[in-house]
Coordinates of C-alpha atoms in Angstrom, one line a residue:
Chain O
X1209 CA -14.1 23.0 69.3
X1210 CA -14.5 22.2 73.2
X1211 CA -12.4 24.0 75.3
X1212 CA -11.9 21.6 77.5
X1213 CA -10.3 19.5 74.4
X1214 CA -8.5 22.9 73.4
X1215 CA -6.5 23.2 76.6
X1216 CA -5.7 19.2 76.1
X1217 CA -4.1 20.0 72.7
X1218 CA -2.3 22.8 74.1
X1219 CA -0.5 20.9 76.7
X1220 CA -0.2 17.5 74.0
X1221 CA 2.2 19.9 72.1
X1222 CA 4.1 21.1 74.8
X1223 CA 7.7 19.9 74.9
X1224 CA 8.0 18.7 78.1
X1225 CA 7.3 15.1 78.6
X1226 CA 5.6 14.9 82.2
X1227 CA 3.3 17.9 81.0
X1228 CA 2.0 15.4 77.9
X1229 CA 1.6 12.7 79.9
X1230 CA -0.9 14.9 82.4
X1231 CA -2.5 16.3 79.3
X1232 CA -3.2 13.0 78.3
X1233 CA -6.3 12.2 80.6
X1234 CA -8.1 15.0 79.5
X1235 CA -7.6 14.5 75.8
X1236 CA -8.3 11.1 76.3
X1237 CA -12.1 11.9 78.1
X1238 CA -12.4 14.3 75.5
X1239 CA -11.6 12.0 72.4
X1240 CA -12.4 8.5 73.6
X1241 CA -16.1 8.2 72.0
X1242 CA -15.4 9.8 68.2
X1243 CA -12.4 7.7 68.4
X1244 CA -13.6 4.3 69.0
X1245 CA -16.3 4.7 67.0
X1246 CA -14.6 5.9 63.6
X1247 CA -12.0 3.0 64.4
X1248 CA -15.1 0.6 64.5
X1249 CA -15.8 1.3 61.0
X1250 CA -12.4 -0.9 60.3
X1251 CA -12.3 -3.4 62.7
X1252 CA -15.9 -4.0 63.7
X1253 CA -14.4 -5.7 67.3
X1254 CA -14.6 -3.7 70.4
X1255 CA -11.4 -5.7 71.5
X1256 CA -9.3 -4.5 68.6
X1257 CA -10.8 -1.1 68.6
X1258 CA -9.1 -0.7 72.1
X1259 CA -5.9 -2.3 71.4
X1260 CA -5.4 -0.1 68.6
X1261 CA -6.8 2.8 70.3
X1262 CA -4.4 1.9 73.7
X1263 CA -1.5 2.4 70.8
X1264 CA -2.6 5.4 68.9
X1265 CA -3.1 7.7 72.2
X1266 CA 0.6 6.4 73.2
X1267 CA 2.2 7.1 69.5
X1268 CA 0.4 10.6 70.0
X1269 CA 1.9 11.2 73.6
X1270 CA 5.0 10.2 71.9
X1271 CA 5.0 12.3 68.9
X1272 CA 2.5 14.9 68.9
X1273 CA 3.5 17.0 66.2
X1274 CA 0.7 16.7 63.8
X1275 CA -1.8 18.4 66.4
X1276 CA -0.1 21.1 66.5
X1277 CA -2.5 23.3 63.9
X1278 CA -5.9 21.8 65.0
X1279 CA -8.9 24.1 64.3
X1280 CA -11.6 21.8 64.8
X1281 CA -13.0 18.5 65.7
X1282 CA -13.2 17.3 61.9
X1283 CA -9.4 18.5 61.5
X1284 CA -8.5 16.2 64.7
X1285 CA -10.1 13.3 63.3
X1286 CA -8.6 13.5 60.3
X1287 CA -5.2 14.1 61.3
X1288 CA -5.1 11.2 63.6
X1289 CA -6.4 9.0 61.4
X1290 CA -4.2 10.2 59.0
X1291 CA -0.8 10.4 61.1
X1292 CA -1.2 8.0 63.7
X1293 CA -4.7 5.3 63.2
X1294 CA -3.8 4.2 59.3
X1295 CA -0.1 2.9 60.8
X1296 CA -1.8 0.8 63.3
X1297 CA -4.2 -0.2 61.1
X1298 CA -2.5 -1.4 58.9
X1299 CA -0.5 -3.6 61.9
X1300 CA -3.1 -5.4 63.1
X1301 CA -3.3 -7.3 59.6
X1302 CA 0.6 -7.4 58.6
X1303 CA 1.7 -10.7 60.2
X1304 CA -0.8 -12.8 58.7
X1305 CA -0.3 -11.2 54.9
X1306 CA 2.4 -13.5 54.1
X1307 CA -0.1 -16.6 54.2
X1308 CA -2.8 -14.9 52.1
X1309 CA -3.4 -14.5 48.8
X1310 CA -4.1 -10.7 48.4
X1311 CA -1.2 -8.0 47.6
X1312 CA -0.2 -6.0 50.2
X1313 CA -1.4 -2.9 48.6
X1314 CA -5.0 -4.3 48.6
X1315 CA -4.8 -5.6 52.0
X1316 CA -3.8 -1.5 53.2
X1317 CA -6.4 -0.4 51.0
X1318 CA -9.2 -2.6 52.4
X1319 CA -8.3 -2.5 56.2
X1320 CA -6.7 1.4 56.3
X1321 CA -7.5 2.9 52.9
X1322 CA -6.8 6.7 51.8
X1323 CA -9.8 9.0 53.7
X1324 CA -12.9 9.7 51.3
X1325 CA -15.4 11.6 51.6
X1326 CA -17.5 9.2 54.0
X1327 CA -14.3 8.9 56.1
X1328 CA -14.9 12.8 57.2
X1329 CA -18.5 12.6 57.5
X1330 CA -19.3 13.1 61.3
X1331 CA -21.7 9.9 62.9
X1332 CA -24.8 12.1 62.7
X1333 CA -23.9 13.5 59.5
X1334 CA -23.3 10.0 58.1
X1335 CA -26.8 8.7 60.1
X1336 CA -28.3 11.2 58.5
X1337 CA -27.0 11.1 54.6
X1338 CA -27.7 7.2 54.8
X1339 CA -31.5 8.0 55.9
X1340 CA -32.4 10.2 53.0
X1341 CA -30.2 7.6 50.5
X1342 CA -32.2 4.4 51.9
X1343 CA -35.5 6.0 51.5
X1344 CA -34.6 6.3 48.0
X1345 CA -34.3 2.5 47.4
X1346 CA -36.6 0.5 46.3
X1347 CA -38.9 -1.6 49.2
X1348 CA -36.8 -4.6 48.8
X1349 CA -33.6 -3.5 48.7
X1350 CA -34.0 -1.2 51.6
X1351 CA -35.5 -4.1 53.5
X1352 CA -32.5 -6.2 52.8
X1353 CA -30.2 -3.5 54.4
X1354 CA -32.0 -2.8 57.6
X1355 CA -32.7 -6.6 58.0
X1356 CA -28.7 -6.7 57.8
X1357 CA -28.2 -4.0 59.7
X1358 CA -30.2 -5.6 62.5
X1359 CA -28.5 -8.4 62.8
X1360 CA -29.6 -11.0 60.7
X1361 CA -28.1 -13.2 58.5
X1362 CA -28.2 -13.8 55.0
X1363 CA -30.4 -16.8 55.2
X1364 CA -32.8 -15.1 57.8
X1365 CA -33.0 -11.8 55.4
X1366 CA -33.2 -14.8 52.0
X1367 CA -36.4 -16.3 54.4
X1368 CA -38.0 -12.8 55.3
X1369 CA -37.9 -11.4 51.3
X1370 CA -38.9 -15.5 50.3
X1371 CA -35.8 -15.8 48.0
X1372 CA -32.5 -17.3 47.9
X1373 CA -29.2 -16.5 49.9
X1374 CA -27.9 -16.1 46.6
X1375 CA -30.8 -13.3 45.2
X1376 CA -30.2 -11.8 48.1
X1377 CA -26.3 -11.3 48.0
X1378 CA -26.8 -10.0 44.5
X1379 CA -29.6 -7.8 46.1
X1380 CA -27.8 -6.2 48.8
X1381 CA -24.3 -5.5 46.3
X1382 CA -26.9 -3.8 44.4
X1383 CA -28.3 -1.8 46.9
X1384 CA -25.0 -0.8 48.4
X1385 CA -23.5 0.4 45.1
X1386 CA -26.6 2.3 44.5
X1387 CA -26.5 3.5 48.4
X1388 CA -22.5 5.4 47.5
X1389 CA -24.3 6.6 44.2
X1390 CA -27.4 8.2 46.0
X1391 CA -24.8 9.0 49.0
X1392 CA -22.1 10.7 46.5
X1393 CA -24.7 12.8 44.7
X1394 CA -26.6 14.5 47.9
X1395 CA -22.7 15.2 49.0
X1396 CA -21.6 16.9 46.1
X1397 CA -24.8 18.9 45.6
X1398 CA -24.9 19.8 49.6
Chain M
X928 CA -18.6 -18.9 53.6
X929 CA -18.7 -20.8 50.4
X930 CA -15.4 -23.2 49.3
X931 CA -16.2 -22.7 45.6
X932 CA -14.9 -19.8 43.9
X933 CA -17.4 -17.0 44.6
X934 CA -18.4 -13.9 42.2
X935 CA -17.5 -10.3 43.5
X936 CA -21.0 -9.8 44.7
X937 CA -20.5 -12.9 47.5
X938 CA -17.1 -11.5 48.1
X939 CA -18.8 -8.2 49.1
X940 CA -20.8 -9.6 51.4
X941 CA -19.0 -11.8 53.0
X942 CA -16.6 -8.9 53.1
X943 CA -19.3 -7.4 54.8
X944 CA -20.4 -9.5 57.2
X945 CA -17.0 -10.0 58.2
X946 CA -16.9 -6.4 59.3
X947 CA -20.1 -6.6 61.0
X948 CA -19.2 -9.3 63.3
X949 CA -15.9 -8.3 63.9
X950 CA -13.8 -11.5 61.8
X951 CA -11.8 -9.9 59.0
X952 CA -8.8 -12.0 59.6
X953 CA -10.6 -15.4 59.0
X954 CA -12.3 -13.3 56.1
X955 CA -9.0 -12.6 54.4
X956 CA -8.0 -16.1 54.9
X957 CA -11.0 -17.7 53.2
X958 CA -9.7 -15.5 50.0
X959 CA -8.4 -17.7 47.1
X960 CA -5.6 -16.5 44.4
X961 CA -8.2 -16.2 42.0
X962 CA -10.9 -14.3 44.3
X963 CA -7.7 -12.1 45.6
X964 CA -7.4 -11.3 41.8
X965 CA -10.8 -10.8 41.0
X966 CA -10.7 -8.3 44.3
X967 CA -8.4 -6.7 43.0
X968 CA -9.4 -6.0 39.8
X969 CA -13.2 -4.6 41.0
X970 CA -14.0 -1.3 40.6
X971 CA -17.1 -2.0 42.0
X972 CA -15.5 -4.1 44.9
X973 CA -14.3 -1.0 46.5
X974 CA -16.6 1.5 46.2
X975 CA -18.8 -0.7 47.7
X976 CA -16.4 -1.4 50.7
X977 CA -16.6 2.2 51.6
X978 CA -20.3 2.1 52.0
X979 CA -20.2 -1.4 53.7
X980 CA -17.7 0.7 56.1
X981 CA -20.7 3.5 56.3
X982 CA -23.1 0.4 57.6
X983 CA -20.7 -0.6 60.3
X984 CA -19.8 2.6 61.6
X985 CA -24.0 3.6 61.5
X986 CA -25.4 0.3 62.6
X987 CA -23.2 -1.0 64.7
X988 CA -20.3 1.1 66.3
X989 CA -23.3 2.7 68.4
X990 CA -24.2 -0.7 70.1
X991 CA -20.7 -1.7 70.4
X992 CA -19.7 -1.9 74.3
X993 CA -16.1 0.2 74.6
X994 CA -14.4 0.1 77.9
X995 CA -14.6 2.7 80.9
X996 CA -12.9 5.8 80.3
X997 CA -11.6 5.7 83.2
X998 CA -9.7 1.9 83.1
X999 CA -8.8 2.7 79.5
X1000 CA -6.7 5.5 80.5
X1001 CA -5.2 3.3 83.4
X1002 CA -3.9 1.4 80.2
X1003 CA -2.9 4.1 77.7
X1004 CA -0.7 5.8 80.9
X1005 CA 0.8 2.2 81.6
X1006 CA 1.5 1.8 77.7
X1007 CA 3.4 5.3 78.4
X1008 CA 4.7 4.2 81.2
X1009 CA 6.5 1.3 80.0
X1010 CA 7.8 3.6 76.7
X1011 CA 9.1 5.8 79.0
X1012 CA 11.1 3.0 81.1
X1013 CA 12.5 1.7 77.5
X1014 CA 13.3 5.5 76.7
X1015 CA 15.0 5.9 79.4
X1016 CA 16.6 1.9 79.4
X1017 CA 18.1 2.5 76.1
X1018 CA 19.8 6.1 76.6
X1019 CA 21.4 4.6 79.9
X1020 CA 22.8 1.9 77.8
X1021 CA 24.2 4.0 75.3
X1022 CA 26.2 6.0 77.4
X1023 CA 28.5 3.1 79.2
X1024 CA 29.1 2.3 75.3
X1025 CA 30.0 5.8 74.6
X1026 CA 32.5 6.1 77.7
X1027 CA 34.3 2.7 76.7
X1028 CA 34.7 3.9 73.3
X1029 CA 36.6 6.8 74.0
X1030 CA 38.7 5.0 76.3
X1031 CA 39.6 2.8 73.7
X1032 CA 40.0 5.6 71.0
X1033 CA 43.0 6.1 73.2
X1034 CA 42.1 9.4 74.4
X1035 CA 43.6 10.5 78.4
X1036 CA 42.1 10.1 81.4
X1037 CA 41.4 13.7 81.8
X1038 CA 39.2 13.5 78.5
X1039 CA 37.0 10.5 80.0
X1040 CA 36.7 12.2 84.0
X1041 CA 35.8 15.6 82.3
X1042 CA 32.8 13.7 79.8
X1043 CA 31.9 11.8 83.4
X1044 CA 31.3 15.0 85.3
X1045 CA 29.1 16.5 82.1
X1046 CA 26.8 13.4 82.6
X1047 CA 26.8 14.3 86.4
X1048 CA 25.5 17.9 85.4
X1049 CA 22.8 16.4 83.3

Protein backbone atom coordinates (compact mmCIF):
# COMPACT_ATOMS: atom_id res chain seq x y z
CA UNK A 1 0.00 0.00 0.00
CA UNK A 2 1.20 3.81 -0.54
CA UNK A 3 2.85 5.22 2.15
CA UNK A 4 1.61 8.25 1.71
CA UNK A 5 -1.99 6.56 2.28
CA UNK A 6 -0.28 4.49 5.21
CA UNK A 7 0.67 7.54 7.33
CA UNK A 8 -3.13 8.82 6.47
CA UNK A 9 -4.57 5.73 8.21
CA UNK A 10 -2.18 6.05 10.93
CA UNK A 11 -3.32 9.47 11.95
CA UNK A 12 -7.38 8.48 10.93
CA UNK A 13 -7.08 6.14 13.93
CA UNK A 14 -5.61 8.30 16.19
CA UNK A 15 -7.80 9.44 19.07
CA UNK A 16 -7.58 12.88 19.00
CA UNK A 17 -10.12 14.65 16.98
CA UNK A 18 -8.13 17.76 15.47
CA UNK A 19 -5.30 15.08 14.45
CA UNK A 20 -8.21 13.13 12.22
CA UNK A 21 -9.42 16.03 10.87
CA UNK A 22 -5.64 17.03 9.52
CA UNK A 23 -5.31 13.39 8.42
CA UNK A 24 -8.25 13.78 6.50
CA UNK A 25 -6.82 15.75 3.40
CA UNK A 26 -4.24 13.33 2.75
CA UNK A 27 -6.52 10.30 2.96
CA UNK A 28 -8.85 12.00 1.02
CA UNK A 29 -6.06 12.81 -2.17
CA UNK A 30 -5.09 9.36 -1.57
CA UNK A 31 -8.61 7.69 -1.76
CA UNK A 32 -10.66 10.07 -3.86
CA UNK A 33 -10.40 8.23 -7.40
CA UNK A 34 -10.91 4.20 -6.30
CA UNK A 35 -13.61 5.70 -4.24
CA UNK A 36 -15.74 7.44 -6.68
CA UNK A 37 -15.40 5.09 -9.06
CA UNK A 38 -16.40 1.78 -7.12
CA UNK A 39 -19.43 4.11 -5.81
CA UNK A 40 -20.21 4.72 -9.57
CA UNK A 41 -20.97 1.18 -10.10
CA UNK A 42 -24.26 1.89 -7.75
CA UNK A 43 -25.35 5.12 -8.58
CA UNK A 44 -24.09 5.77 -12.11
CA UNK A 45 -24.46 9.88 -11.31
CA UNK A 46 -21.40 11.80 -10.63
CA UNK A 47 -23.73 14.10 -8.40
CA UNK A 48 -24.74 11.31 -6.05
CA UNK A 49 -21.41 9.68 -6.18
CA UNK A 50 -20.16 12.94 -4.31
CA UNK A 51 -22.89 13.41 -2.05
CA UNK A 52 -22.50 10.06 -0.81
CA UNK A 53 -18.86 10.26 -0.92
CA UNK A 54 -18.94 13.94 1.00
CA UNK A 55 -20.86 11.65 3.80
CA UNK A 56 -18.80 8.52 3.85
CA UNK A 57 -15.33 10.48 4.42
CA UNK A 58 -17.21 12.39 7.34
CA UNK A 59 -18.84 8.99 9.04
CA UNK A 60 -15.05 7.79 8.72
CA UNK A 61 -13.52 10.97 10.36
CA UNK A 62 -16.23 10.28 12.85
CA UNK A 63 -15.79 6.70 13.58
CA UNK A 64 -12.74 5.30 12.25
CA UNK A 65 -12.54 2.23 13.86
CA UNK A 66 -12.79 -0.26 11.17
CA UNK A 67 -9.42 1.06 9.50
CA UNK A 68 -7.75 0.28 12.13
CA UNK A 69 -6.18 -3.34 10.71
CA UNK A 70 -5.72 -2.20 6.97
CA UNK A 71 -3.08 -4.18 5.11
CA UNK A 72 -3.78 -3.27 1.68
CA UNK A 73 -5.67 -1.21 -0.81
CA UNK A 74 -8.26 -4.18 -1.54
CA UNK A 75 -8.71 -4.57 2.38
CA UNK A 76 -9.61 -0.58 2.47
CA UNK A 77 -12.01 -0.89 -0.20
CA UNK A 78 -13.68 -3.47 1.17
CA UNK A 79 -13.98 -2.33 4.62
CA UNK A 80 -15.39 0.95 3.62
CA UNK A 81 -17.66 -0.29 1.54
CA UNK A 82 -18.54 -2.67 4.02
CA UNK A 83 -18.71 -0.29 7.26
CA UNK A 84 -19.39 2.89 6.05
CA UNK A 85 -20.63 3.09 1.74
CA UNK A 86 -23.55 0.16 2.09
CA UNK A 87 -25.24 2.55 5.02
CA UNK A 88 -25.37 5.42 2.75
CA UNK A 89 -26.23 3.57 0.05
CA UNK A 90 -28.75 2.28 1.09
CA UNK A 91 -30.04 6.14 2.25
CA UNK A 92 -30.05 7.56 -0.87
CA UNK A 93 -33.13 5.20 -1.85
CA UNK A 94 -34.97 4.94 1.72
CA UNK A 95 -37.39 7.85 1.51
CA UNK A 96 -39.01 7.01 -1.65
CA UNK A 97 -39.45 3.06 -0.70
CA UNK A 98 -42.57 3.64 0.88
CA UNK A 99 -44.25 4.59 -2.59
CA UNK A 100 -42.82 1.63 -4.46
CA UNK A 101 -43.68 -1.53 -4.95
CA UNK A 102 -40.46 -3.61 -4.18
CA UNK A 103 -39.67 -5.01 -0.51
CA UNK A 104 -37.17 -3.35 1.26
CA UNK A 105 -34.95 -6.21 1.28
CA UNK A 106 -34.75 -6.20 -2.59
CA UNK A 107 -34.46 -2.50 -2.78
CA UNK A 108 -30.88 -3.04 -0.29
CA UNK A 109 -30.00 -5.85 -2.35
CA UNK A 110 -30.25 -4.06 -5.70
CA UNK A 111 -28.79 -0.48 -4.74
CA UNK A 112 -26.15 -1.82 -1.75
CA UNK A 113 -26.01 -5.59 -2.05
CA UNK A 114 -23.66 -8.05 0.01
CA UNK A 115 -19.85 -7.68 -1.80
CA UNK A 116 -19.27 -10.60 -4.45
CA UNK A 117 -16.64 -11.51 -6.06
CA UNK A 118 -16.85 -8.64 -8.85
CA UNK A 119 -17.31 -6.17 -5.94
CA UNK A 120 -13.40 -6.87 -4.95
CA UNK A 121 -12.10 -6.98 -8.30
CA UNK A 122 -9.78 -3.89 -8.80
CA UNK A 123 -10.95 -1.52 -12.18
CA UNK A 124 -8.01 -3.03 -14.26
CA UNK A 125 -8.59 -6.33 -12.98
CA UNK A 126 -12.30 -6.11 -13.79
CA UNK A 127 -11.26 -4.22 -17.43
CA UNK A 128 -9.41 -6.93 -17.96
CA UNK A 129 -11.66 -10.20 -16.90
CA UNK A 130 -14.52 -8.49 -19.04
CA UNK A 131 -12.01 -8.44 -22.12
CA UNK A 132 -11.17 -12.10 -22.21
CA UNK A 133 -15.21 -12.95 -21.32
CA UNK A 134 -16.50 -10.69 -24.34
CA UNK A 135 -14.13 -12.11 -26.69
CA UNK A 136 -15.75 -15.32 -25.85
CA UNK A 137 -19.30 -14.17 -27.11
CA UNK A 138 -20.62 -14.74 -30.02
CA UNK A 139 -20.29 -11.59 -32.91
CA UNK A 140 -23.69 -10.38 -32.06
CA UNK A 141 -23.92 -10.50 -28.65
CA UNK A 142 -20.60 -8.92 -28.14
CA UNK A 143 -21.66 -6.16 -30.53
CA UNK A 144 -24.76 -5.54 -28.55
CA UNK A 145 -22.62 -4.84 -25.42
CA UNK A 146 -20.01 -2.49 -26.70
CA UNK A 147 -22.75 -0.73 -28.78
CA UNK A 148 -24.40 -0.30 -25.13
CA UNK A 149 -21.53 0.40 -23.60
CA UNK A 150 -20.91 3.34 -26.01
CA UNK A 151 -23.69 4.94 -25.46
CA UNK A 152 -26.38 4.00 -27.54
CA UNK A 153 -29.61 3.12 -27.03
CA UNK A 154 -31.68 0.16 -27.48
CA UNK A 155 -33.23 1.24 -30.65
CA UNK A 156 -29.85 2.53 -32.15
CA UNK A 157 -28.09 -1.02 -31.13
CA UNK A 158 -32.05 -2.82 -32.55
CA UNK A 159 -31.06 -0.54 -35.99
CA UNK A 160 -27.25 -1.36 -36.12
CA UNK A 161 -27.80 -5.47 -35.66
CA UNK A 162 -31.31 -4.89 -38.09
CA UNK A 163 -33.61 -6.35 -35.44
CA UNK A 164 -36.06 -5.38 -32.92
CA UNK A 165 -35.76 -3.42 -29.53
CA UNK A 166 -37.35 -6.41 -28.26
CA UNK A 167 -34.57 -9.19 -29.90
CA UNK A 168 -32.27 -7.14 -28.72
CA UNK A 169 -33.29 -6.90 -24.94
CA UNK A 170 -33.56 -10.67 -24.95
CA UNK A 171 -30.05 -10.52 -26.73
CA UNK A 172 -28.24 -8.47 -24.35
CA UNK A 173 -29.93 -10.50 -20.90
CA UNK A 174 -28.41 -13.29 -22.69
CA UNK A 175 -25.20 -12.02 -23.25
CA UNK A 176 -24.85 -10.65 -19.70
CA UNK A 177 -25.80 -13.88 -17.96
CA UNK A 178 -23.41 -15.63 -20.10
CA UNK A 179 -20.78 -12.61 -19.42
CA UNK A 180 -21.00 -13.59 -15.08
CA UNK A 181 -20.80 -17.34 -16.32
CA UNK A 182 -17.57 -16.84 -18.57
CA UNK A 183 -16.51 -14.06 -15.81
CA UNK A 184 -17.24 -16.61 -12.68
CA UNK A 185 -15.33 -19.50 -14.34
CA UNK A 186 -11.90 -17.56 -15.37
CA UNK A 187 -12.19 -16.29 -11.49
CA UNK A 188 -12.41 -19.46 -9.89
CA UNK A 189 -9.84 -21.16 -12.13
CA UNK A 190 -7.35 -17.95 -11.72
CA UNK B 1 -39.90 2.43 -20.61
CA UNK B 2 -42.84 0.26 -21.44
CA UNK B 3 -46.46 0.76 -19.43
CA UNK B 4 -47.39 -2.88 -19.99
CA UNK B 5 -46.19 -5.48 -17.75
CA UNK B 6 -42.64 -6.28 -18.98
CA UNK B 7 -40.73 -9.93 -18.80
CA UNK B 8 -37.54 -10.07 -16.53
CA UNK B 9 -35.28 -9.69 -19.59
CA UNK B 10 -36.84 -5.87 -20.21
CA UNK B 11 -36.68 -5.34 -16.56
CA UNK B 12 -32.91 -6.06 -16.76
CA UNK B 13 -32.37 -3.74 -19.16
CA UNK B 14 -34.18 -1.13 -18.24
CA UNK B 15 -32.46 -1.86 -14.95
CA UNK B 16 -29.64 -1.35 -16.81
CA UNK B 17 -29.85 1.55 -18.60
CA UNK B 18 -31.08 3.06 -15.61
CA UNK B 19 -27.64 2.62 -14.04
CA UNK B 20 -25.96 3.78 -17.11
CA UNK B 21 -27.47 7.09 -17.22
CA UNK B 22 -27.59 7.76 -13.72
CA UNK B 23 -31.92 7.42 -13.14
CA UNK B 24 -32.55 4.52 -10.72
CA UNK B 25 -35.06 6.37 -8.70
CA UNK B 26 -37.49 6.94 -11.74
CA UNK B 27 -36.45 3.23 -12.57
CA UNK B 28 -37.71 1.92 -9.32
CA UNK B 29 -40.76 3.97 -9.65
CA UNK B 30 -41.75 2.64 -13.10
CA UNK B 31 -41.76 -0.96 -11.14
CA UNK B 32 -45.28 -2.51 -10.87
CA UNK B 33 -46.48 -4.98 -7.94
CA UNK B 34 -46.38 -7.72 -10.25
CA UNK B 35 -42.83 -6.76 -11.92
CA UNK B 36 -41.60 -6.09 -8.09
CA UNK B 37 -42.68 -9.74 -7.60
CA UNK B 38 -41.36 -11.19 -10.63
CA UNK B 39 -37.92 -9.23 -9.49
CA UNK B 40 -38.03 -10.70 -6.75
CA UNK B 41 -38.44 -14.07 -7.56
CA UNK B 42 -35.45 -14.07 -10.51
CA UNK B 43 -32.58 -15.84 -9.96
CA UNK B 44 -31.46 -14.82 -13.06
CA UNK B 45 -32.51 -11.03 -12.30
CA UNK B 46 -29.68 -10.76 -10.00
CA UNK B 47 -26.87 -12.38 -11.12
CA UNK B 48 -27.28 -10.39 -14.03
CA UNK B 49 -27.40 -7.07 -11.93
CA UNK B 50 -23.99 -7.80 -10.74
CA UNK B 51 -22.52 -7.88 -14.18
CA UNK B 52 -24.76 -4.93 -15.37
CA UNK B 53 -22.89 -3.25 -12.23
CA UNK B 54 -19.40 -4.67 -13.92
CA UNK B 55 -20.55 -2.60 -17.23
CA UNK B 56 -21.08 0.64 -15.38
CA UNK B 57 -18.19 0.57 -13.23
CA UNK B 58 -15.89 -0.50 -16.73
CA UNK B 59 -17.73 1.64 -19.27
CA UNK B 60 -18.62 4.44 -17.70
CA UNK B 61 -17.24 5.35 -14.14
CA UNK B 62 -13.94 6.24 -16.25
CA UNK B 63 -15.69 8.99 -18.33
CA UNK B 64 -17.58 10.17 -15.45
CA UNK B 65 -16.41 13.93 -14.59
CA UNK B 66 -15.84 13.87 -10.38
CA UNK B 67 -15.06 17.05 -8.79
CA UNK B 68 -11.57 18.67 -7.90
CA UNK B 69 -9.85 17.10 -5.14
CA UNK B 70 -9.14 19.93 -3.95
CA UNK B 71 -13.03 21.68 -3.57
CA UNK B 72 -14.20 18.30 -2.60
CA UNK B 73 -12.22 18.33 0.46
CA UNK B 74 -13.32 22.01 1.09
CA UNK B 75 -16.71 20.07 1.46
CA UNK B 76 -15.93 16.91 3.35
CA UNK B 77 -13.95 19.40 6.14
CA UNK B 78 -17.12 21.69 6.17
CA UNK B 79 -19.45 18.51 6.56
CA UNK B 80 -16.90 17.93 9.63
CA UNK B 81 -17.06 21.10 10.53
CA UNK B 82 -20.63 21.46 11.02
CA UNK B 83 -20.57 17.72 13.05
CA UNK B 84 -18.24 19.06 15.10
CA UNK B 85 -20.34 22.38 15.97
CA UNK B 86 -23.51 19.89 16.62
CA UNK B 87 -20.98 17.76 18.88
CA UNK B 88 -20.12 20.29 20.63
CA UNK B 89 -23.95 22.11 20.55
CA UNK B 90 -25.43 19.14 22.12
CA UNK B 91 -22.77 18.36 25.10
CA UNK B 92 -23.22 22.12 26.11
CA UNK B 93 -26.83 21.59 26.24
CA UNK B 94 -26.72 18.63 28.23
CA UNK B 95 -24.79 20.04 30.99
CA UNK B 96 -27.24 23.19 32.06
CA UNK B 97 -29.83 20.01 32.17
CA UNK B 98 -27.51 18.13 34.34
CA UNK B 99 -26.88 21.14 36.81
CA UNK B 100 -30.77 21.86 37.19
CA UNK B 101 -31.41 18.37 37.93
CA UNK B 102 -29.35 18.14 40.81
CA UNK B 103 -30.58 21.25 42.08
CA UNK B 104 -33.87 19.93 42.05
CA UNK B 105 -32.86 16.41 43.41
CA UNK B 106 -32.53 18.63 46.45
CA UNK B 107 -28.98 18.21 46.82
CA UNK B 108 -26.91 21.55 48.80
CA UNK B 109 -25.39 24.18 47.29
CA UNK B 110 -21.94 23.01 48.02
CA UNK B 111 -22.80 19.82 45.88
CA UNK B 112 -23.80 22.09 42.71
CA UNK B 113 -20.54 24.89 43.20
CA UNK B 114 -18.17 21.89 43.60
CA UNK B 115 -19.73 19.99 40.04
CA UNK B 116 -19.47 23.83 38.64
CA UNK B 117 -15.80 24.14 39.36
CA UNK B 118 -15.08 20.35 37.77
CA UNK B 119 -16.62 21.77 34.51
CA UNK B 120 -14.22 24.80 34.91
CA UNK B 121 -11.22 22.24 35.04
CA UNK B 122 -12.48 20.60 31.89
Amino acid sequence: MDRRLQNALKGLTACDVERRRRAMEPFVRATFESFIRYLYRYLGNETECEDVLEDVYADIWEDPGHLSNINSQRELLKTVYMYYMRKRLRQVYRRINRHLNLSQNNLTNLVAPELGVFEMMSQSELKQSLHRALGKLKSRERRAIELWMEGFSNRTVANELKTTVGAVKMLKFRAILKLKKLMQDSYQAE
Amino acid sequence: MSDTKREIQELLVDYAGALRDGCIPSFLKSLTREEGKLIASSEQFWDATEIVRVLNGVGFADKAVTADVGLFMSRVDANIVSRLKKARASSQRKRPSRLTSQKRSGRSTKSASKTENTEKQI
